[in-house]
Coordinates of N, CA and C in Angstrom, one line a residue:
X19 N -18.2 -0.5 17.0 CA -18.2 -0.7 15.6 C -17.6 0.5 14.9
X20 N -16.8 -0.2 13.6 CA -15.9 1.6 13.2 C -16.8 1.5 12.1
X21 N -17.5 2.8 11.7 CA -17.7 3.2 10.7 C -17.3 4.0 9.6
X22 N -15.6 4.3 9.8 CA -15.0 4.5 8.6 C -14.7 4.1 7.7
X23 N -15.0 4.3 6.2 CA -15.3 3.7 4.8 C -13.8 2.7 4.8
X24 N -12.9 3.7 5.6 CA -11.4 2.8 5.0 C -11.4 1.4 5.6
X25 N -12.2 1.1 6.3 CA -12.1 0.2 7.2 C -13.0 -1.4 7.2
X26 N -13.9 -0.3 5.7 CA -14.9 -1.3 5.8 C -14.2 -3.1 5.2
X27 N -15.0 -3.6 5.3 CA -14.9 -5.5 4.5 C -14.1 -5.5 3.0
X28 N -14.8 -4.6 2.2 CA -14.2 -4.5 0.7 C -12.6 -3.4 1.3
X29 N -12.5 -2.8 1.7 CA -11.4 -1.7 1.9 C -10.2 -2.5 2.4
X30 N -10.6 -3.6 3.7 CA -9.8 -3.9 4.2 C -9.3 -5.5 3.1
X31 N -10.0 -5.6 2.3 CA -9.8 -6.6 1.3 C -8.9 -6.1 0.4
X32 N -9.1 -4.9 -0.1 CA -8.2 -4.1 -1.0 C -6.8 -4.4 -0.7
X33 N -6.6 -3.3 0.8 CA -5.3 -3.5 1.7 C -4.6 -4.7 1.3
X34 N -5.3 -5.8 1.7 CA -4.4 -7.4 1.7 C -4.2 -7.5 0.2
X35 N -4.9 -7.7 -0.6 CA -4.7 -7.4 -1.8 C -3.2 -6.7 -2.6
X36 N -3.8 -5.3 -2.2 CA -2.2 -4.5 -2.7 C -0.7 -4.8 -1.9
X37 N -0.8 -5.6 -0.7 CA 0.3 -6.0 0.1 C 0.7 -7.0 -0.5
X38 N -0.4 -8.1 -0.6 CA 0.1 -9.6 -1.6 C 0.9 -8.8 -2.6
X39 N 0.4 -8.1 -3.3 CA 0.9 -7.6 -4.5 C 2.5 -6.9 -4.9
X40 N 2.4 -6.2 -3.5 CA 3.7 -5.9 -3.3 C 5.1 -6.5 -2.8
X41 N 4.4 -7.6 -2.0 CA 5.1 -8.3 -1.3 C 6.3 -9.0 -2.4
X42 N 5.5 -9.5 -3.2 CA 5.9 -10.5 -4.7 C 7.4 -10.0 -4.9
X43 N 7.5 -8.5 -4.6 CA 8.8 -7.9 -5.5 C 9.7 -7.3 -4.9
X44 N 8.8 -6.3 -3.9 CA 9.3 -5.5 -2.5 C 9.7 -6.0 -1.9
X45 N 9.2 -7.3 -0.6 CA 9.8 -7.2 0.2 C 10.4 -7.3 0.9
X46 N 11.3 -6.8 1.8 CA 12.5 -7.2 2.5 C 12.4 -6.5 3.8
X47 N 13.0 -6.2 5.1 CA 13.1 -5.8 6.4 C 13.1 -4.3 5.9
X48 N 13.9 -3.9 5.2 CA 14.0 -2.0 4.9 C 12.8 -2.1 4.6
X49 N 11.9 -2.7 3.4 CA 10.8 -2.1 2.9 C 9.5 -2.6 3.6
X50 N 9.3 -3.6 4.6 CA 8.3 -3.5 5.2 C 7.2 -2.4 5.9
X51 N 7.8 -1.5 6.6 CA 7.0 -0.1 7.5 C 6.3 0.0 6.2
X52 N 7.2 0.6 5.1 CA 6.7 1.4 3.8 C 5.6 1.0 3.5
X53 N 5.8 -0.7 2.9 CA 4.7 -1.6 2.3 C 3.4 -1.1 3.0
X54 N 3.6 -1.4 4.5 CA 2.4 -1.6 5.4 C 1.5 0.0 5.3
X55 N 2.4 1.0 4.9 CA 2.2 2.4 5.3 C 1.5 3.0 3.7
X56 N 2.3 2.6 3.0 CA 2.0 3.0 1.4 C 0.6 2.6 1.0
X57 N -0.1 0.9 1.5 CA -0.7 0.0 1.5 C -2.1 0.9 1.6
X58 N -1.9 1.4 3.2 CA -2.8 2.2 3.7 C -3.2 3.7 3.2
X59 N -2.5 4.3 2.8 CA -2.3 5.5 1.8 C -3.2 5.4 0.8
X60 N -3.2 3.7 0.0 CA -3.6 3.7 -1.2 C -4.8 3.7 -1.2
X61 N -5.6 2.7 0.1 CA -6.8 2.6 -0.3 C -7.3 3.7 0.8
X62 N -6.8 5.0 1.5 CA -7.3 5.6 1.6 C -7.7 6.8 0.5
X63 N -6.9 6.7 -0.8 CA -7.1 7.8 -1.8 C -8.1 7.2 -2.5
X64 N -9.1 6.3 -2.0 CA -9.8 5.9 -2.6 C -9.2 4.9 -4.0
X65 N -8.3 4.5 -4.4 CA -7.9 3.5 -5.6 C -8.9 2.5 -5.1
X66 N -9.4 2.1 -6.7 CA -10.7 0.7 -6.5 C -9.9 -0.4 -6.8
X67 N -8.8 -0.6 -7.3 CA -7.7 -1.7 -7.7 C -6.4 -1.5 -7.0
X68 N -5.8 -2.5 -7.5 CA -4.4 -2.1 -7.3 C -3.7 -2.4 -8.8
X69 N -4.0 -1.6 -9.9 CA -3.7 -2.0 -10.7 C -2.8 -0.3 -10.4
X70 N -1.4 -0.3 -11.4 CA -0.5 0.6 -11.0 C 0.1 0.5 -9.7
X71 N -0.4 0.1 -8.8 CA 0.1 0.3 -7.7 C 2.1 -0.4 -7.8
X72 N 2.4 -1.1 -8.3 CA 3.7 -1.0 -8.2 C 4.8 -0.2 -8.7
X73 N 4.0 0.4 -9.9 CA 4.5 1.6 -10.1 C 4.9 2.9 -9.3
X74 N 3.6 3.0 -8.4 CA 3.2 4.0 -7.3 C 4.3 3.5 -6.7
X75 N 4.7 2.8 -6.0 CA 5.0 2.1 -4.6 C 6.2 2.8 -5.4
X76 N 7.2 2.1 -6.1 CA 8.3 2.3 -6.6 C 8.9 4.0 -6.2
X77 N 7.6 5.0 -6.7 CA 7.8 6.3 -6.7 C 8.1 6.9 -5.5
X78 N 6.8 5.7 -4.6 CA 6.9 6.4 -3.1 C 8.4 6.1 -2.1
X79 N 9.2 4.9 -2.8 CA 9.9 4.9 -2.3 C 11.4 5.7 -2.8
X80 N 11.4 5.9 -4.4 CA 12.1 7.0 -4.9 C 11.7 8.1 -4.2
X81 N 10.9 8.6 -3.4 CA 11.2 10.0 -2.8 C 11.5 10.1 -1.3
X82 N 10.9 8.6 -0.9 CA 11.4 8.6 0.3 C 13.2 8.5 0.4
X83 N 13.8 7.4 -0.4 CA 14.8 8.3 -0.2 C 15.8 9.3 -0.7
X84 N 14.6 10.1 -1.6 CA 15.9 11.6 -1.9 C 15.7 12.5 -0.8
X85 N 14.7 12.3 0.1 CA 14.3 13.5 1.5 C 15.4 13.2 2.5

């Protein structure tokens, strides 16, 4: 049994949640890893929603590529 918070029932609901969400606008073959990776990011900073989040996402991918 995992007892990490990120992992729990509601957390792992989140995840699917902000991916549906993303999916809608994002996504394509380039931006899938990101989606999946960003996804996880999010509800580990603790975010209770995914409200903003495509804003976020947007940013995270504005920096991924100026590096």
């Amino acid at each position: 049994m995992n007892n990490d918070w990120r992992y729990s029932d509601d957390r792992m609901a989140l995840r699917a949640e902000a991916f549906i969400k993303l999916r809608k606008k994002h996504f394509n073959l380039r931006n899938s890893k990101h989606m999946y990776e960003f996804c996880h990011t999010w509800v580990s900073q603790c975010n209770p929603t995914t409200e903003g989040i495509e804003q976020a996402f947007e940013q995270y991918l504005d920096d991924i590529r100026s590096t």
